PDB file of C-alpha atoms in Angstrom:
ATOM      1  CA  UNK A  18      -8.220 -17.880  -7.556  1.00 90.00           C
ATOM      2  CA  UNK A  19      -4.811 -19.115  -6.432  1.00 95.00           C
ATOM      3  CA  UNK A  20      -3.416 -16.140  -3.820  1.00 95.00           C
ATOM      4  CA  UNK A  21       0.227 -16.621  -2.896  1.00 95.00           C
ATOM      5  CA  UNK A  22      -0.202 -13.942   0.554  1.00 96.00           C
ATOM      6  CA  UNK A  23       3.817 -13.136   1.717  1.00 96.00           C
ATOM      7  CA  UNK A  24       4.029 -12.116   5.316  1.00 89.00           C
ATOM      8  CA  UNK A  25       1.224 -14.054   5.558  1.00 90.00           C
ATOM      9  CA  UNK A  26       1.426 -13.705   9.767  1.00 90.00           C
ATOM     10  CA  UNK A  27       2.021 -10.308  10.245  1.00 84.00           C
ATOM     11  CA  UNK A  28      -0.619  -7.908  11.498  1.00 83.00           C
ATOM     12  CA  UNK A  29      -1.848  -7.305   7.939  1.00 83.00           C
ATOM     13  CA  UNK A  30      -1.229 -10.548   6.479  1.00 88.00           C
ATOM     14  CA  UNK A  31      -3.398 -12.530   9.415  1.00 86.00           C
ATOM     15  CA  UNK A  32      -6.016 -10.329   8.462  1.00 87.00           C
ATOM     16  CA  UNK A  33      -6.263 -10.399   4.754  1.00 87.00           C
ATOM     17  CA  UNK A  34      -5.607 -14.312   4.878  1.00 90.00           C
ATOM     18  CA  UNK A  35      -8.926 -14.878   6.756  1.00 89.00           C
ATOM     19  CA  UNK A  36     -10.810 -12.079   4.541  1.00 87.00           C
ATOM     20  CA  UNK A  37      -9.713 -13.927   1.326  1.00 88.00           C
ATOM     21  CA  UNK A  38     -10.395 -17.723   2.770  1.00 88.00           C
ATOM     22  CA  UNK A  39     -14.266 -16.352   3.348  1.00 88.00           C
ATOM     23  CA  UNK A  40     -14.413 -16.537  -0.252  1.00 78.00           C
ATOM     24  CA  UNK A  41     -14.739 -20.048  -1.182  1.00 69.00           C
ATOM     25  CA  UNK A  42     -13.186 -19.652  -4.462  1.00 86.00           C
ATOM     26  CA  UNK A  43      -9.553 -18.705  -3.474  1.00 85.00           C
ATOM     27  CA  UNK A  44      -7.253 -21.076  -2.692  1.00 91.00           C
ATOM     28  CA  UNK A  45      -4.869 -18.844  -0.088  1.00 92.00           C
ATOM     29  CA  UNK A  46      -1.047 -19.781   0.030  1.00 93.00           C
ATOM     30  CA  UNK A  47       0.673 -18.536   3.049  1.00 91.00           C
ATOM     31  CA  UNK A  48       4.456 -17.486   3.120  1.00 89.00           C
ATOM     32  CA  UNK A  49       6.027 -16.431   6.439  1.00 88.00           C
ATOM     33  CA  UNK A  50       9.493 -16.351   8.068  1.00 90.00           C
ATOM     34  CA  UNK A  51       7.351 -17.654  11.384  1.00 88.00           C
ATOM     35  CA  UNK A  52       6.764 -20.673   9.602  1.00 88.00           C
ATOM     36  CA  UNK A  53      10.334 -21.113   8.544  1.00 88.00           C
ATOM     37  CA  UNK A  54       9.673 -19.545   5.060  1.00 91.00           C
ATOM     38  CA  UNK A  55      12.566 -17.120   3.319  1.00 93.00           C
ATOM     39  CA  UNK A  56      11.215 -14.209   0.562  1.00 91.00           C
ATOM     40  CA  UNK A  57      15.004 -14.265  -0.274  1.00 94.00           C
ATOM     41  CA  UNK A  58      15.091 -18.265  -0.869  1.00 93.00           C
ATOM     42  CA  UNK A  59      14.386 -18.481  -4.652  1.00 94.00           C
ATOM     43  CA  UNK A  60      13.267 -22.335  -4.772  1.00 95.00           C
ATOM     44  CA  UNK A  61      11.032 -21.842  -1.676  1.00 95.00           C
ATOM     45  CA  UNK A  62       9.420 -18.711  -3.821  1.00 96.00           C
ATOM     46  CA  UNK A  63       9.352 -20.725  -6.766  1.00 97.00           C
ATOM     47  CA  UNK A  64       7.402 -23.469  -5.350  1.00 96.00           C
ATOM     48  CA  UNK A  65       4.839 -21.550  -3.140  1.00 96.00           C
ATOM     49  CA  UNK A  66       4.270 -19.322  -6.339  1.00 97.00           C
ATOM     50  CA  UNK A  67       3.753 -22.096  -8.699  1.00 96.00           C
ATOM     51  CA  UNK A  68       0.566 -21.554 -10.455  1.00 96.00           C
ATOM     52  CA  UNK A  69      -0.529 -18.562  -8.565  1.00 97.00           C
ATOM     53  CA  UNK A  70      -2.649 -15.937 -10.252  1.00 96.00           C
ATOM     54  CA  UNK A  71      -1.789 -13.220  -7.638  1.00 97.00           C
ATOM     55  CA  UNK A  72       0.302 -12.213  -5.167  1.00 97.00           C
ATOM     56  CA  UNK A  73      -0.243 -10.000  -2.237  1.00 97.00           C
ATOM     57  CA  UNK A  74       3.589  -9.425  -0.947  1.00 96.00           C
ATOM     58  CA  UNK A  75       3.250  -7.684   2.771  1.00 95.00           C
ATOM     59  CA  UNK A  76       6.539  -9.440   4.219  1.00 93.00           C
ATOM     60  CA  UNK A  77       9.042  -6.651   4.940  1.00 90.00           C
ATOM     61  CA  UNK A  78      10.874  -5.444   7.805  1.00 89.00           C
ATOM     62  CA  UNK A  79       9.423  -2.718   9.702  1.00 87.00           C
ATOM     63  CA  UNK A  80      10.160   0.063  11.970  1.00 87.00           C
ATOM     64  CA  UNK A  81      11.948   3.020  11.100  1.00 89.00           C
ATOM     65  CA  UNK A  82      14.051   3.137  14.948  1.00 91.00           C
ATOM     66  CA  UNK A  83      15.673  -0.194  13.949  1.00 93.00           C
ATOM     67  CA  UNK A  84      16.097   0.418  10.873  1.00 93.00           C
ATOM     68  CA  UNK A  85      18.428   2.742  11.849  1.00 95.00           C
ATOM     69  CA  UNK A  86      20.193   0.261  13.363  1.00 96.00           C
ATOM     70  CA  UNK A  87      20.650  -2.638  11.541  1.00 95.00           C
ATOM     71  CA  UNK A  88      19.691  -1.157   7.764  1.00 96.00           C
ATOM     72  CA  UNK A  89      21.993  -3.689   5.675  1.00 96.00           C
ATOM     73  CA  UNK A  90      19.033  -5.718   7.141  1.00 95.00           C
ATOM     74  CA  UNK A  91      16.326  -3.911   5.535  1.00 95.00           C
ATOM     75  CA  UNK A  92      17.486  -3.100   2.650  1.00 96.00           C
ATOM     76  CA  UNK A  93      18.187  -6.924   2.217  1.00 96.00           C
ATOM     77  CA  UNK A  94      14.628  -7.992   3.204  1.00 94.00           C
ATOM     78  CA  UNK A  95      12.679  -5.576   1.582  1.00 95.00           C
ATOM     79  CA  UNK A  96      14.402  -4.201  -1.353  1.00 96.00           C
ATOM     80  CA  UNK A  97      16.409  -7.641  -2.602  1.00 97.00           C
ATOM     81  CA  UNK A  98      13.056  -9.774  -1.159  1.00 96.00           C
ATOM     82  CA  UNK A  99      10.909  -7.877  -3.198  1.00 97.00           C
ATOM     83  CA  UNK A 100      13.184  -7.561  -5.995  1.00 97.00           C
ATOM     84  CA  UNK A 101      12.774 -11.404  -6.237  1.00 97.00           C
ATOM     85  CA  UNK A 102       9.304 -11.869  -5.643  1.00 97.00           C
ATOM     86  CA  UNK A 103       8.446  -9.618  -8.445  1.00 98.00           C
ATOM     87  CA  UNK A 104      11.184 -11.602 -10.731  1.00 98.00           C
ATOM     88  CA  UNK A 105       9.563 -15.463  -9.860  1.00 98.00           C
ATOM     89  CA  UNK A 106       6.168 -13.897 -10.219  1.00 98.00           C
ATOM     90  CA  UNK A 107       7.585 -12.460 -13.916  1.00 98.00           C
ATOM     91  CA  UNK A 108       8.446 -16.076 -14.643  1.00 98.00           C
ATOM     92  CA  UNK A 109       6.002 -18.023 -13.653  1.00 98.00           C
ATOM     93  CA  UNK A 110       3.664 -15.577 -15.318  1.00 97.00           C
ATOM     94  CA  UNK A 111       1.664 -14.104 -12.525  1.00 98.00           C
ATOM     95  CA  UNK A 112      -1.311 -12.211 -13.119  1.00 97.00           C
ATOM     96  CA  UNK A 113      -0.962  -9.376 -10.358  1.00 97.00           C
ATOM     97  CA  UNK A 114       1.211  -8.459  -7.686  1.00 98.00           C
ATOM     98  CA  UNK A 115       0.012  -5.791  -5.001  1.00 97.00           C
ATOM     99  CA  UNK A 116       3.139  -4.686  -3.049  1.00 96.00           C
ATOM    100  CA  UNK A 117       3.067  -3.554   0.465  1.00 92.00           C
ATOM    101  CA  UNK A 118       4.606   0.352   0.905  1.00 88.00           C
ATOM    102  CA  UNK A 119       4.367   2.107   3.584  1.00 83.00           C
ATOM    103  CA  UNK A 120       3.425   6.100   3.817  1.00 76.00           C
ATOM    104  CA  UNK A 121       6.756   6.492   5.773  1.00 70.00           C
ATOM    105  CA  UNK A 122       7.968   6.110   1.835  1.00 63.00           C
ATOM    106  CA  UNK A 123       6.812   9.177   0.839  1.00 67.00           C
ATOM    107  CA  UNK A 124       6.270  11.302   4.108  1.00 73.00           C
ATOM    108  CA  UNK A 125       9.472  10.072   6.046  1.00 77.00           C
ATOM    109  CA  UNK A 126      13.590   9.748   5.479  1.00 87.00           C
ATOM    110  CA  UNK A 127      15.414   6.901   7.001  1.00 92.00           C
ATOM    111  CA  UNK A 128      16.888   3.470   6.085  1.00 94.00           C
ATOM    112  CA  UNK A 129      13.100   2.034   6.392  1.00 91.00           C
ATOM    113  CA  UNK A 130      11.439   5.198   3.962  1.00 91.00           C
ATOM    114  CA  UNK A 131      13.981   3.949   1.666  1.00 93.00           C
ATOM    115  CA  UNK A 132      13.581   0.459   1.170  1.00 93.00           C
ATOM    116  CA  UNK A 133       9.989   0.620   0.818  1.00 92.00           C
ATOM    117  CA  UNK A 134      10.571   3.672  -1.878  1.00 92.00           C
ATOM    118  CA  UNK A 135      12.519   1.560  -3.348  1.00 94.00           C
ATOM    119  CA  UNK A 136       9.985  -1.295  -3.740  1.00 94.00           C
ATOM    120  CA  UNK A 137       7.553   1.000  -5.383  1.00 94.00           C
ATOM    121  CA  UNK A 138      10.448   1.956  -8.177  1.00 96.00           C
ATOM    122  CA  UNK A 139      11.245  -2.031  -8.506  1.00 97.00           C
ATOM    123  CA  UNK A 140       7.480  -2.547  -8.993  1.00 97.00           C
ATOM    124  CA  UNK A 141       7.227   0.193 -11.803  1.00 97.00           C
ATOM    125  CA  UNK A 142      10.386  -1.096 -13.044  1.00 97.00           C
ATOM    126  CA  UNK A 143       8.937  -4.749 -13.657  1.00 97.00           C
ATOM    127  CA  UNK A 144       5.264  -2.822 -14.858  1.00 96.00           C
ATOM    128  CA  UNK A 145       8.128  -1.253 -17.435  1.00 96.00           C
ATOM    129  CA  UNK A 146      10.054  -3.888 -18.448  1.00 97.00           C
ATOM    130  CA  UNK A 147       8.060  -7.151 -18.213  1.00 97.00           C
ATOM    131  CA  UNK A 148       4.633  -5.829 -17.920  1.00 96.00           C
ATOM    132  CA  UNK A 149       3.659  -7.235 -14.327  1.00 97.00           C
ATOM    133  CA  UNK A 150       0.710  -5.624 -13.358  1.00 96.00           C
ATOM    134  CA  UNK A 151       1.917  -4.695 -10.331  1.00 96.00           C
ATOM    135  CA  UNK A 152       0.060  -2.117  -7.817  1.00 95.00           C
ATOM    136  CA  UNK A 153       1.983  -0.560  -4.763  1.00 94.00           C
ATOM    137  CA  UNK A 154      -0.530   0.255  -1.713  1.00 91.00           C
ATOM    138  CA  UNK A 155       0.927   2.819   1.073  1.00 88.00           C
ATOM    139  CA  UNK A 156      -0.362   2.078   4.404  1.00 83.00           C
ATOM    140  CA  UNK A 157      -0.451   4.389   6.867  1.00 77.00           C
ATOM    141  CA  UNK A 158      -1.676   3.962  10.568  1.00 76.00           C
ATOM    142  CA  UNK A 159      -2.559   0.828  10.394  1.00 76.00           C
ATOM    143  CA  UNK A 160      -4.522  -0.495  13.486  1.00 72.00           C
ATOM    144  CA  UNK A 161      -7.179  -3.219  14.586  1.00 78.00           C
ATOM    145  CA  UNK A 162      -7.842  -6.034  16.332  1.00 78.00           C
ATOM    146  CA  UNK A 163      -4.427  -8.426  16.921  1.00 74.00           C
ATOM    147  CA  UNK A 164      -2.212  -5.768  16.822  1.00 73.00           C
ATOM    148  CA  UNK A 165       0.818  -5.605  19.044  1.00 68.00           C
TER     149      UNK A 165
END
């Protein structure tokens, strides 16, 4: 299976990269800002996604302190990023998306709790409309080996 993985190098991402290259029948595509890679660059999205079967989109912005601070950011990275890698995944006729939340969504109230709200409502949204299976998973306390 063809696995388009965004935030690909974050503390999640590094992890579930390796787990899903131990399975010799997945072909992983990795998609990261640290490897000069934009979720809100359309024809970069386009061409990683191309003939994907799933996506697993983790990139995001995190930290509810800073988000506090610069939230035009956030809001711009994870609501509008996730906004379009639900839409190329719509046309290019993905199979599955599973979007990255975050338990501050539900438990928490700041510029961070949000955005990531908000990605759950653009995912049900495109289940609505376009019928992308699309799951939302809420992490909370997320820890292990790597982290910073």
């Amino acid at each position: 299976m063809k696995i388009l993985v965004t935030g690909s190098h974050g503390f999640i991402g590094t992890h579930l990269v390796a787990a899903l290259k131990a399975f010799a029948e997945n072909e992983v595509i990795p998609f990261d800002c640290k490897t000069g890679q934009n979720i809100l660059a359309k024809p970069q999205l386009y061409q990683s996604m191309q003939g994907c079967e799933a996506v697993v989109h983790l990139a995001a912005q995190k930290s509810v302190p800073r988000s506090w601070q610069e939230p035009n950011q956030f809001f711009k990275t994870n609501i509008t990023g996730t906004y379009e890698v639900l839409k190329v995944a719509v046309d290019l006729k993905v199979k599955r998306v599973v979007v990255a939340s975050s338990s501050s969504a539900a438990y928490g109230l700041s510029p961070y709790a949000v955005s990531k709200m908000t990605t759950e409502w653009l995912a049900q949204m495109f289940w609505n409309t376009f019928q992308l299976d699309a799951v939302c998973l809420r992490f909370f306390n997320v820890f292990g080996p790597g982290q910073d």
